Coordinates of C-alpha atoms and ligand atoms in Angstrom, one line a residue:
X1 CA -30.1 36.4 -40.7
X2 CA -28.2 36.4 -43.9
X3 CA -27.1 33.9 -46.0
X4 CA -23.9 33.3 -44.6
X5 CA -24.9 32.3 -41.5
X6 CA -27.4 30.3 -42.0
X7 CA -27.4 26.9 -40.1
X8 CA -27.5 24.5 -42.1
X9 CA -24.0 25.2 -42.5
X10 CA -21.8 22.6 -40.5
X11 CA -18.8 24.3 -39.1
X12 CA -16.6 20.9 -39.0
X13 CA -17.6 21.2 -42.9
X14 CA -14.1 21.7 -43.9
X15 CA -14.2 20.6 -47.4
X16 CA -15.9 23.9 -48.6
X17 CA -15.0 26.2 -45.6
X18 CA -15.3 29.3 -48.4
X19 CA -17.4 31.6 -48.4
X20 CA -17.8 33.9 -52.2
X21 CA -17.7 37.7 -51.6
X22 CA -20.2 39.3 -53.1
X23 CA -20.9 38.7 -56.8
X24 CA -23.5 37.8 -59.4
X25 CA -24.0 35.0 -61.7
X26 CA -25.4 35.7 -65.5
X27 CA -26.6 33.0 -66.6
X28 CA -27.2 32.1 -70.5
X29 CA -29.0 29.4 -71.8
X30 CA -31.6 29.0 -68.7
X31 CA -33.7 27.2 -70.5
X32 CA -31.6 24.5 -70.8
X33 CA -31.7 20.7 -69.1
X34 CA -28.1 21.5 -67.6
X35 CA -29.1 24.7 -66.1
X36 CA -32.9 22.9 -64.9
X37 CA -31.3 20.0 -63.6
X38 CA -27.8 21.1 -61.9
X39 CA -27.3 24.7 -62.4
X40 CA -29.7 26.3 -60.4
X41 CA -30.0 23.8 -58.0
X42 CA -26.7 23.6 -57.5
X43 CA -27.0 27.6 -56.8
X44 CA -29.8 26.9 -54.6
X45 CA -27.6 24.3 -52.9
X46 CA -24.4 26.6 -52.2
X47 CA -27.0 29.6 -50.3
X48 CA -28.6 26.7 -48.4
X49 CA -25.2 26.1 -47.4
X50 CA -24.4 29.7 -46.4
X51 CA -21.5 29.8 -48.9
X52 CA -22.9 32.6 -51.3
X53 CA -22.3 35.9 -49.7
X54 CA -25.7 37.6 -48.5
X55 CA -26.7 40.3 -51.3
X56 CA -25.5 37.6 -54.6
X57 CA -27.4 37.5 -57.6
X58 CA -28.6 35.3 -60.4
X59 CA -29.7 36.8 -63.5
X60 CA -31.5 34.9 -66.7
X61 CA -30.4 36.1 -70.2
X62 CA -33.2 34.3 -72.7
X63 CA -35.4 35.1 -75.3
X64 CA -38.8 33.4 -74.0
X65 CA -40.8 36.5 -72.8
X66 CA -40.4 36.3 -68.8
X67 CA -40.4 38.8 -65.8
X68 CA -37.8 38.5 -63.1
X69 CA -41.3 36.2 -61.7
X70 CA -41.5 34.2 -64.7
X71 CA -38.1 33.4 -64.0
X72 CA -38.2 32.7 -60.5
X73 CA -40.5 30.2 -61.1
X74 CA -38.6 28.4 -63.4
X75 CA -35.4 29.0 -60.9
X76 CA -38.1 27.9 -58.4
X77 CA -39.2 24.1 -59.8
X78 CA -35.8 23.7 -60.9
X79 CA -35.1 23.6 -57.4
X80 CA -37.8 21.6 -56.1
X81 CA -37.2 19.4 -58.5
X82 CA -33.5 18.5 -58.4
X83 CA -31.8 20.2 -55.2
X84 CA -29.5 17.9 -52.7
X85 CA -30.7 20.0 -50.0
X86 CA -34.0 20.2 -48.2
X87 CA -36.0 23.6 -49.4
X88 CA -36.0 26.1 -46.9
X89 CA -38.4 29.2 -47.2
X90 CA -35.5 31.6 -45.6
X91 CA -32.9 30.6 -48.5
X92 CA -34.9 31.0 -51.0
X93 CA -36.9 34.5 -49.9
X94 CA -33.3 36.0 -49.4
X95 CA -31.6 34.4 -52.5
X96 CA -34.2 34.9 -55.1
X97 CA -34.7 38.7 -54.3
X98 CA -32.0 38.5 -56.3
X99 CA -33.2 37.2 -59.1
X100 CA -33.5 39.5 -62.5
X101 CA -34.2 38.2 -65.8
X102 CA -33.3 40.0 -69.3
X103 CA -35.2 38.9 -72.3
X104 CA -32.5 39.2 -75.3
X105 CA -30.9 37.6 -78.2
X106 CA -27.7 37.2 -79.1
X107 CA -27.1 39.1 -82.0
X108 CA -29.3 42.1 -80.5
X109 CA -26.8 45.1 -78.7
X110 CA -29.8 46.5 -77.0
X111 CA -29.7 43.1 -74.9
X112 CA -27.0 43.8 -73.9
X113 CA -27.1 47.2 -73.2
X114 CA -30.2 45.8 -70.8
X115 CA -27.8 43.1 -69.4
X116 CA -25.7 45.7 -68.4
X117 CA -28.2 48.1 -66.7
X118 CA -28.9 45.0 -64.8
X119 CA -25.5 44.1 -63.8
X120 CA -25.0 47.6 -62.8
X121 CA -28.9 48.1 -61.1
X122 CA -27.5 44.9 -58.4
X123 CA -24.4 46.7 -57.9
X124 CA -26.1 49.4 -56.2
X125 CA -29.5 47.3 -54.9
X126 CA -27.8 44.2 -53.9
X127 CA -24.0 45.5 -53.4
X128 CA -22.5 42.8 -56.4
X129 CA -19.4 44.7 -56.3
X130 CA -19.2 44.9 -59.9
X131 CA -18.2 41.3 -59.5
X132 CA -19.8 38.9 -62.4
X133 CA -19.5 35.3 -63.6
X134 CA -21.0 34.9 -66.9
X135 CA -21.7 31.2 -67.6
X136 CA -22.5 30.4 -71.3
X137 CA -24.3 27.0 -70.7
X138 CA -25.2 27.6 -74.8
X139 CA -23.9 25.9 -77.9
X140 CA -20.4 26.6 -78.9
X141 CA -21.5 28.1 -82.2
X142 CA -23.2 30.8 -80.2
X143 CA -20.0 31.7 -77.6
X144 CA -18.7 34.0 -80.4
X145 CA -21.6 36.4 -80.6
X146 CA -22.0 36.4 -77.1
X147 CA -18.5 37.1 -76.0
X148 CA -18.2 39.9 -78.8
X149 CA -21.3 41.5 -77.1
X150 CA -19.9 41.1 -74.0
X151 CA -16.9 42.9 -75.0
X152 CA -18.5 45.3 -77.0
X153 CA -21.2 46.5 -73.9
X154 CA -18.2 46.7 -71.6
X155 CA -19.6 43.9 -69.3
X156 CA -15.7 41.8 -69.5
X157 CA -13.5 44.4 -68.0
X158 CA -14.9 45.3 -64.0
X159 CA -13.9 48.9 -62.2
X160 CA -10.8 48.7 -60.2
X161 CA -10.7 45.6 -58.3
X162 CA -13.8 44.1 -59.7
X163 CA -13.8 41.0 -61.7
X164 CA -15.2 39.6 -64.5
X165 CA -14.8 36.2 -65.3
X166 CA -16.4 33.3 -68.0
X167 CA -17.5 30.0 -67.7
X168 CA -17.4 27.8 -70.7
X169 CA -19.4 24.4 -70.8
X170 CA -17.9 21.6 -73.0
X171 CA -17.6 20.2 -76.0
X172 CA -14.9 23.0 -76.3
X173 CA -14.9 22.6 -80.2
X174 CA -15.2 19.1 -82.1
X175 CA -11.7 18.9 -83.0
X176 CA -8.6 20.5 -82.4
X177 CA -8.5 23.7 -84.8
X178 CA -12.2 24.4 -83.8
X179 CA -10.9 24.3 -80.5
X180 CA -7.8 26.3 -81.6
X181 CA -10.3 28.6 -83.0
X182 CA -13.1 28.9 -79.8
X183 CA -10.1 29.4 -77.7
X184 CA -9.3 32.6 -79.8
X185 CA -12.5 34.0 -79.6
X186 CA -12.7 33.1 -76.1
X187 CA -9.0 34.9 -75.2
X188 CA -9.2 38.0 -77.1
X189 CA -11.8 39.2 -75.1
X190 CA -10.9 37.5 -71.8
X191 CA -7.2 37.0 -70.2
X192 CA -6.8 32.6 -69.2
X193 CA -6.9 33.9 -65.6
X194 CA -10.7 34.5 -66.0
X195 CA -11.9 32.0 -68.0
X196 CA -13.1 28.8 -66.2
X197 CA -13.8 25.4 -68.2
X198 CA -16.1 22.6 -67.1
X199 CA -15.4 19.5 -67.1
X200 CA -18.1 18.5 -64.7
X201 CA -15.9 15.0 -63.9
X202 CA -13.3 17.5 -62.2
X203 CA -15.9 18.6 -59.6
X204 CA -17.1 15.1 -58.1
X205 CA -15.5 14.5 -54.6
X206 CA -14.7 11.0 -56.0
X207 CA -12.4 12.3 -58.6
X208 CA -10.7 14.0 -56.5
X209 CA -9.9 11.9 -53.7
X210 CA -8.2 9.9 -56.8
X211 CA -5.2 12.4 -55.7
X212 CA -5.8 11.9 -51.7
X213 CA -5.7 8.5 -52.7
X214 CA -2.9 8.4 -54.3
X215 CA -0.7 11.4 -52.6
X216 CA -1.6 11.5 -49.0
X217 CA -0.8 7.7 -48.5
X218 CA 2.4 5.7 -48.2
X219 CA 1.4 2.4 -49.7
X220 CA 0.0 2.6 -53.1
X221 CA 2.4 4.8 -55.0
X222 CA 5.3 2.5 -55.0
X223 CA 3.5 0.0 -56.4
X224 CA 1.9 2.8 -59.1
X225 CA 3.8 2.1 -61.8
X226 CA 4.9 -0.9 -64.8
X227 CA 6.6 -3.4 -62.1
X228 CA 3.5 -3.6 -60.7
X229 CA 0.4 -2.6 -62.6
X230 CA -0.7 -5.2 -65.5
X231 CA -3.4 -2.6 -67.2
X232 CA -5.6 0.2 -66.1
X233 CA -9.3 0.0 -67.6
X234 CA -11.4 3.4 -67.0
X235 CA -14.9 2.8 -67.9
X236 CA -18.3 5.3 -67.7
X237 CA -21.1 3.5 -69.0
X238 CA -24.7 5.0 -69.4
X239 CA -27.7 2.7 -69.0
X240 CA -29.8 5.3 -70.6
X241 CA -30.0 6.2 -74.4
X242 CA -29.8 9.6 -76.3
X243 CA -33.7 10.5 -75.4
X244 CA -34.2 14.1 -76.6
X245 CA -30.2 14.7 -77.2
X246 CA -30.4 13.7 -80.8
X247 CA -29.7 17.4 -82.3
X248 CA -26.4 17.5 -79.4
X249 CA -25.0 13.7 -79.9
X250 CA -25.6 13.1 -83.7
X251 CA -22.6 13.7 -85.6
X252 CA -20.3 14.2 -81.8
X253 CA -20.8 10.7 -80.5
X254 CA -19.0 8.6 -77.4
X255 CA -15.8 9.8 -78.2
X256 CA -16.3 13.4 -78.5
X257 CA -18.4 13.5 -75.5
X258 CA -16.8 11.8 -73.4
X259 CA -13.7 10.2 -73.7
X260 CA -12.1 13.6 -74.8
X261 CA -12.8 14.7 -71.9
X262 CA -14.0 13.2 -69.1
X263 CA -12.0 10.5 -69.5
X264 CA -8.5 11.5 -70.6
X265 CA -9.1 13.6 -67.6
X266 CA -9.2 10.8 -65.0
X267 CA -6.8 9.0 -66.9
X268 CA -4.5 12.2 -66.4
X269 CA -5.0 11.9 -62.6
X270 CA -3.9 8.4 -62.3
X271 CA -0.8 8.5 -64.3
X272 CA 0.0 11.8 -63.6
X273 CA 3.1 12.2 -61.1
X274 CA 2.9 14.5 -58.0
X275 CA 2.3 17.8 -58.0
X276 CA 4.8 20.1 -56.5
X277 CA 1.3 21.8 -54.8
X278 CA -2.4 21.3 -55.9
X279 CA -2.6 25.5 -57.5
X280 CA -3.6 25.2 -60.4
X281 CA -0.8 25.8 -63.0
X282 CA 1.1 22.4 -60.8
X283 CA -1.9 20.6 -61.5
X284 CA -2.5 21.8 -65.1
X285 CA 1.5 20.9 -65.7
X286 CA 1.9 17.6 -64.5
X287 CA -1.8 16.4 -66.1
X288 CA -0.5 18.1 -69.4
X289 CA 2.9 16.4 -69.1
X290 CA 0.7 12.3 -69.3
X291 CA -1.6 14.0 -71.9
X292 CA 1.4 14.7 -74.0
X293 CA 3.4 11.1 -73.6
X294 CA 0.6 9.5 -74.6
X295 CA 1.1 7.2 -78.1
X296 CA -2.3 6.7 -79.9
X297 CA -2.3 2.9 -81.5
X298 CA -1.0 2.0 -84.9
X299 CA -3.6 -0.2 -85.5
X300 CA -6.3 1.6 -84.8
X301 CA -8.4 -1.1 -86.0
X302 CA -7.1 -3.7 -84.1
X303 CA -6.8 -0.8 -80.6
X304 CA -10.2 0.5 -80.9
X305 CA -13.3 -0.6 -80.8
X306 CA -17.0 1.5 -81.9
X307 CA -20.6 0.8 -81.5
X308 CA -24.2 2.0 -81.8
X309 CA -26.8 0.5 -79.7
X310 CA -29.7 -1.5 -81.4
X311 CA -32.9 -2.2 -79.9
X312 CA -32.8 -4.6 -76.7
X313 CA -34.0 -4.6 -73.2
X314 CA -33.2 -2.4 -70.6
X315 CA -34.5 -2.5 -66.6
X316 CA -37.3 -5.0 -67.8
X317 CA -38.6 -3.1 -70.9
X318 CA -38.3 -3.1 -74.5
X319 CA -35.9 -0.3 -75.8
X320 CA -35.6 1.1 -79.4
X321 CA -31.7 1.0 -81.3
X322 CA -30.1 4.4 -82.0
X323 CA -30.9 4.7 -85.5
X324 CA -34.9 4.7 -84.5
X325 CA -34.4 7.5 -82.0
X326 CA -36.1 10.5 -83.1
X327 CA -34.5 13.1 -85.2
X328 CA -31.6 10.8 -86.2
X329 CA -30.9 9.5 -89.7
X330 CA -31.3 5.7 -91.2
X331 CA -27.5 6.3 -92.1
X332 CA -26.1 8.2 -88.6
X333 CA -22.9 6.6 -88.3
X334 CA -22.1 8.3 -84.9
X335 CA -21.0 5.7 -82.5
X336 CA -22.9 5.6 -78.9
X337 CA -19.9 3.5 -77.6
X338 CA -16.3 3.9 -77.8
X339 CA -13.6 1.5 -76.4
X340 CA -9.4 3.0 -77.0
X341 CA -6.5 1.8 -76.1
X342 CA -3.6 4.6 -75.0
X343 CA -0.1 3.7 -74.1
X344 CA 1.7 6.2 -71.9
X345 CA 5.4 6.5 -73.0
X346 CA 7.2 7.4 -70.1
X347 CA 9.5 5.7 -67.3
X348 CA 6.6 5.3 -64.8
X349 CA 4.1 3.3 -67.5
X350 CA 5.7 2.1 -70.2
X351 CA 4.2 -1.2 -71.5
X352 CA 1.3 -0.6 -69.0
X353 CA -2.0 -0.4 -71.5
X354 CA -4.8 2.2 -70.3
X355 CA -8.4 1.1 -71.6
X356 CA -10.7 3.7 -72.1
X357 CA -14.1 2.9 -72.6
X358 CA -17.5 4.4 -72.5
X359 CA -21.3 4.2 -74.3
X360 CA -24.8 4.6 -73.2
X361 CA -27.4 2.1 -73.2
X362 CA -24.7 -0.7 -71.4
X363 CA -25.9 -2.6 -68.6
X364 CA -25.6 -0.4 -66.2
X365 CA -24.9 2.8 -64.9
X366 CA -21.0 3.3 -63.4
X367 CA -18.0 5.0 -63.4
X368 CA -14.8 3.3 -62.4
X369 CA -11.1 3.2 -62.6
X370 CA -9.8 -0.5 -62.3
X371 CA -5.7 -0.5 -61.6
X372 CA -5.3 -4.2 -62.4
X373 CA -1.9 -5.5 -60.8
X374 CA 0.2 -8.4 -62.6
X375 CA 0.1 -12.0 -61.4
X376 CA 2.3 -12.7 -57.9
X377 CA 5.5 -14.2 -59.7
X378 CA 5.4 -17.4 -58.2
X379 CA 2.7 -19.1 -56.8
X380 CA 3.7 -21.7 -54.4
X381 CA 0.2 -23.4 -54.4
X382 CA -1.0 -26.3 -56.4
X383 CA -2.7 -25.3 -59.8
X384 CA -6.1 -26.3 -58.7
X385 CA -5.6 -24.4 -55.4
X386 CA -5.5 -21.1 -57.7
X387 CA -7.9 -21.9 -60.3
X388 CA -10.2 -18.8 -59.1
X389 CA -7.7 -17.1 -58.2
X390 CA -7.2 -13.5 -60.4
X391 CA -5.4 -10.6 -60.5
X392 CA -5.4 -8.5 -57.5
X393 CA -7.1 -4.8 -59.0
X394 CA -7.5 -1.3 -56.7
X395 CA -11.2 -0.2 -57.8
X396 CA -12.1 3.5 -57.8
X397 CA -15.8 3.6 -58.0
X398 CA -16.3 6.9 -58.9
X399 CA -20.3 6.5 -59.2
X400 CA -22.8 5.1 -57.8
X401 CA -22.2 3.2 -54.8
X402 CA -19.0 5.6 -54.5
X403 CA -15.8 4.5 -52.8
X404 CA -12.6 2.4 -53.3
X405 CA -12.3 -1.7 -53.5
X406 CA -9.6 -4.1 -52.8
X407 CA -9.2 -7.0 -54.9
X408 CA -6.6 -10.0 -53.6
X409 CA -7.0 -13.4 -53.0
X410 CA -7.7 -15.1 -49.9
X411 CA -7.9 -18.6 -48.5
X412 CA -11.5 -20.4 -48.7
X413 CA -12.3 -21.7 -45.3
X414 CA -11.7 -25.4 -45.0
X415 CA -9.2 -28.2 -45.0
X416 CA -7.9 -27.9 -48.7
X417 CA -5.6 -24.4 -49.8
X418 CA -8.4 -23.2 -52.0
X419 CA -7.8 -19.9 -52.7
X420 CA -10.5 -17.2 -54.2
X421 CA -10.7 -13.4 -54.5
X422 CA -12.2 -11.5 -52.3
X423 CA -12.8 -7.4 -51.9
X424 CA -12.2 -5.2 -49.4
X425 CA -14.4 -2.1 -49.1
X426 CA -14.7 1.7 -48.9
X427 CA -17.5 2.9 -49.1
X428 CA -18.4 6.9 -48.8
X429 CA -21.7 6.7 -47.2
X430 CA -20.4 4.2 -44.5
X431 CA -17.2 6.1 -43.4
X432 CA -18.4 9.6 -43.6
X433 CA -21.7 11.5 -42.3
X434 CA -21.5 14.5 -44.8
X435 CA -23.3 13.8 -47.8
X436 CA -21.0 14.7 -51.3
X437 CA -21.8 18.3 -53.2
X438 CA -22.6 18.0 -56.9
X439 CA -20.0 18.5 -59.0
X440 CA -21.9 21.9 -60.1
X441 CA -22.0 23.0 -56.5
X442 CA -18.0 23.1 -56.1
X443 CA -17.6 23.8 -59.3
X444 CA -19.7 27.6 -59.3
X445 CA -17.8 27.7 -56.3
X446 CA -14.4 28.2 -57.1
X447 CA -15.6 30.4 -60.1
X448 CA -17.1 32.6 -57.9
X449 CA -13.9 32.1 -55.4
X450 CA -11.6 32.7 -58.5
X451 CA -10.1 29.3 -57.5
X452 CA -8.3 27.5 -61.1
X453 CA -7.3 23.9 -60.0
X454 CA -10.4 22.5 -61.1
X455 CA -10.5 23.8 -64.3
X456 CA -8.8 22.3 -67.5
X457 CA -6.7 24.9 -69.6
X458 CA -6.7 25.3 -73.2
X459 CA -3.1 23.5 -73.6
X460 CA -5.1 20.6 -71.8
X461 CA -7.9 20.8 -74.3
X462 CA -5.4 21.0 -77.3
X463 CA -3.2 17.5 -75.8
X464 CA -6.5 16.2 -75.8
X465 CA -7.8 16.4 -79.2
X466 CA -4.6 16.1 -80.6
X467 CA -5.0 12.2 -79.0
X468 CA -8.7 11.9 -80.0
X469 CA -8.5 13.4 -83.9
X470 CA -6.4 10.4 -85.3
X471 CA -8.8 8.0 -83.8
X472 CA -12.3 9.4 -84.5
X473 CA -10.9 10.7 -88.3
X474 CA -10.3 7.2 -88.8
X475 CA -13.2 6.1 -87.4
X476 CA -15.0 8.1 -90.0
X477 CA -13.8 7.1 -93.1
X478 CA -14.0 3.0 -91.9
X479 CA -17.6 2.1 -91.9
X480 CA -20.5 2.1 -90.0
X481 CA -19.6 1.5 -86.5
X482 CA -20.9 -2.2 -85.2
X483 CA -24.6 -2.7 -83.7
X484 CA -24.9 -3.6 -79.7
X485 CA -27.8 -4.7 -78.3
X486 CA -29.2 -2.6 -75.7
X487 CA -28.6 -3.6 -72.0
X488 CA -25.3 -5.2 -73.0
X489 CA -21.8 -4.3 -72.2
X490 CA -21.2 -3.3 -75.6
X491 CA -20.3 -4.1 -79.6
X492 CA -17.8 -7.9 -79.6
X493 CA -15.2 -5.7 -81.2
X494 CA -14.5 -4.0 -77.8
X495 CA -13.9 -7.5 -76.4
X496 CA -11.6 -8.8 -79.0
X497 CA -9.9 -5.7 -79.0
X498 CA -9.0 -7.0 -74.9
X499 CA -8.8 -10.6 -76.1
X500 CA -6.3 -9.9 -78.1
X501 CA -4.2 -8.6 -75.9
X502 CA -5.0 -11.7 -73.4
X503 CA -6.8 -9.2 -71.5
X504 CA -10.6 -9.0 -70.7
X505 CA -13.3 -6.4 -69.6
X506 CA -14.7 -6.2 -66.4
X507 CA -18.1 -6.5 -65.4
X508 CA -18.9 -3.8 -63.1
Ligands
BG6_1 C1 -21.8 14.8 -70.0 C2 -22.1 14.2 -71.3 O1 -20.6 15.5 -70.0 O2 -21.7 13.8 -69.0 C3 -23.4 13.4 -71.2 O3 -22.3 15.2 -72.3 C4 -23.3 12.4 -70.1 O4 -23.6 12.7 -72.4 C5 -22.9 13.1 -68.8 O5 -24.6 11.8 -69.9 C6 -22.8 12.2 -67.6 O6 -22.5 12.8 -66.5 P1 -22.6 12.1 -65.1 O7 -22.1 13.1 -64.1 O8 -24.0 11.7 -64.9 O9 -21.7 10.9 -65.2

């Protein structure tokens, strides 16, 4: 039996239906949390679904001193540990005989000269193709040196038809020229076509339904724009802290992170007008088109809003503040929250305000896009019929508890016209059997497919930083961004930056 036709594959499934011809992964950086925690089992997940092609491989680069074994035990507990889908002994006998691990550095050629025996070794033994994705889940600083030896070994350019492509993890620079400048590296030694960004956020089923949502029904897009919509707030908030994360976060913070790009993303998707088809370069032009109306605040003091989480209580237990985290400074002024306010200048959302917010250590763990609609313009009830009555708001939860809520008002049961809000619901798990993929699973995917709409381009990157520079330059010369108690929803400055406005948070 091979991989492709294995049964745990539904047929009906017709949201991956794909299947990748054959082709390898290389993988660098395996001994990464990423690659533990989503990458491999995300591999893992894709052959238990039959939708790698029979012979493909997965090969470690690293320096730790492993066999191919070594390395398929790692691959191995990785799994275990953190697959969606049950272990079955069939996948993984057939998918980790091709497994192959090269010990190497970076900076060494012979590595490479080993990684490319290897490449070449599965072309014959497990009929690859010549067909290789090479994912750099590694620090940015280190994506030079390895793309220069990729080049330099003749592992970026396939025979004939074969193909060679890259995947780059974020943060894709810190600010736009270093981004200017990884995108050179990146280009001269790979054409766009075959280099494939991650923006993880792009990959979650819930993101992009926000485009089925929005495009494959009649009734919410004429209502989509400033006649209609008050505000739109688009929160992620972490209930966890940095934990071992300090030498990645310190110095990048909320912003960087996360709003940069996770977030201008979905905010891209809900302004973004329709696309004349979902390929990529439609996509790409139409998000690129909201990225570039967007107006950054002229107050930035009075528009944005910063934090860093003290000590508090979390889930029941005592919690320490950033600045006793280990590995960061007394005097780290990198925020752990960010709040921003973007205006979108263009016919469709002029005057309509988009709040973008995230941190870690909040209250709780979600991810949601709240459309909040403006007040009915007459109310022909009494005024203490509507005293608890708000504005209606379409509610994207993009996680946990995924689906979509209603907000509008309703009458209370009873003599009296007391009216109240009230929610409708949908909610993934009940209206559909199939569980979601990870966002890694359809992500590898479409690399391995060759398939772009998922994946941000550099223009995107650049709109992007060009919106967050201003803001977190500022940030950096204005003091020491305000203290937040753990298990809070954040620094008071976030909420008089809605107050002011006459606006306030939600409380997911
Ligand atoms: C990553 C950020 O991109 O997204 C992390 O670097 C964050 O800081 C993570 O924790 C959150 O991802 P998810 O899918 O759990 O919301």
């Amino acid at each position: 039996m091979s991989l492709g036709s294995n049964p745990l594959r539904d047929p009906q499934d017709r949201r991956m239906p794909r299947i990748a011809g054959p082709c390898g992964l290389v993988l660098f950086g395996v001994t990464g949390d990423l690659a533990r925690k989503k990458l491999m089992p995300a591999v893992y997940d894709l052959a238990n679904r039959g939708l790698l092609p029979p012979g493909f491989a997965l090969v470690g680069f690293a320096r730790r001193d492993w066999d191919d074994e070594d390395f398929a035990q790692v691959v191995h507990d990785a799994v275990k540990e953190h697959s969606r889908t049950p272990f079955r002994e069939e996948t993984w006998r057939q998918l980790s005989e091709g497994f192959r691990f090269v010990r190497g550095q970076f900076d060494d050629g012979a590595s490479f000269d080993r990684l490319r025996e290897t490449v070449e070794e599965l072309d014959e033994a497990r009929g690859t193709s010549g067909n290789h994705a090479f994912y750099l889940s590694i620090p940015p600083e280190s994506f030079p040196a390895v793309v220069g030896q990729l080049k330099d070994h003749g592992l970026t350019a396939g025979n004939g038809a074969a193909w060679r492509r890259v995947v780059i993890e974020k943060p894709f620079g810190h600010d736009l020229a270093s981004a200017r400048a990884l995108n050179n590296v990146v280009s001269e030694v790979f054409p766009a076509e075959s280099v494939f960004r991650i923006d993880h956020y792009l990959g979650k089923e819930t993101v992009q339904n926000i485009l089925a949502f929005r495009f494959a029904n009649a009734m919410f897009e004429p209502v989509w724009n400033s006649n209609y919509v008050d505000h739109v707030q688009i929160t992620m908030a972490e209930d966890i802290g940095i934990g071992g994360r300090a030498g990645y976060y310190d110095g990048i913070g909320a912003a960087r992170d996360v709003v940069q790009n996770h977030l201008l993303q979905l905010m891209a998707l809900i302004a973004m007008e329709d696309p004349a088809s979902f390929e990529a370069r439609n996509l790409r032009l139409e998000k690129e088109k909201v990225l570039s109306s967007v107006r950054i605040p002229d107050r930035l003091d009075l528009h944005t809003a910063r934090g860093q989480y003290c000590a508090g209580w979390q889930g029941g237990q005592k919690v320490i503040g950033y600045l006793d985290e280990d590995d960061i400074s007394d005097a780290s002024n990198t925020e752990t929250y960010a709040a921003i306010r973007l205006d979108i200048e263009n016919r469709r959302w002029a005057g309509v305000p988009f709040y973008l917010r995230t941190g870690t250590r909040l209250g709780r763990r979600v991810t949601e896009v709240a459309v909040v609609f403006k007040r009915a313009p007459h109310l022909p009830f009494s005024q203490t019929s509507t005293e608890e009555l708000g504005s209606n708001a379409l509610v994207m939860r993009i996680q946990p508890d995924e689906g979509v809520t209603l907000r509008f008002g309703a009458k209370v049961p009873g003599t009296a016209m007391e009216l109240r809000d009230v929610n409708m619901d949908f909610a993934y798990g009940g209206a559909f059997v199939e569980s979601s993929p990870e966002a890694y699973e359809r992500l590898i995917l479409d690399v391995l497919l060759g398939d772009p709409p998922l994946f941000p381009r550099h223009q995107e990157v650049e709109l992007s930083w060009k919106i967050l520079d201003p803001i977190v330059d500022w940030w950096s010369t204005n003091g020491q961004p305000e203290g937040y108690s753990s298990g809070s929803w954040g620094p008071p400055s976030a909420d008089e930056m809605l107050a002011r406005d006459g606006r306030v948070w939600r409380r997911p």
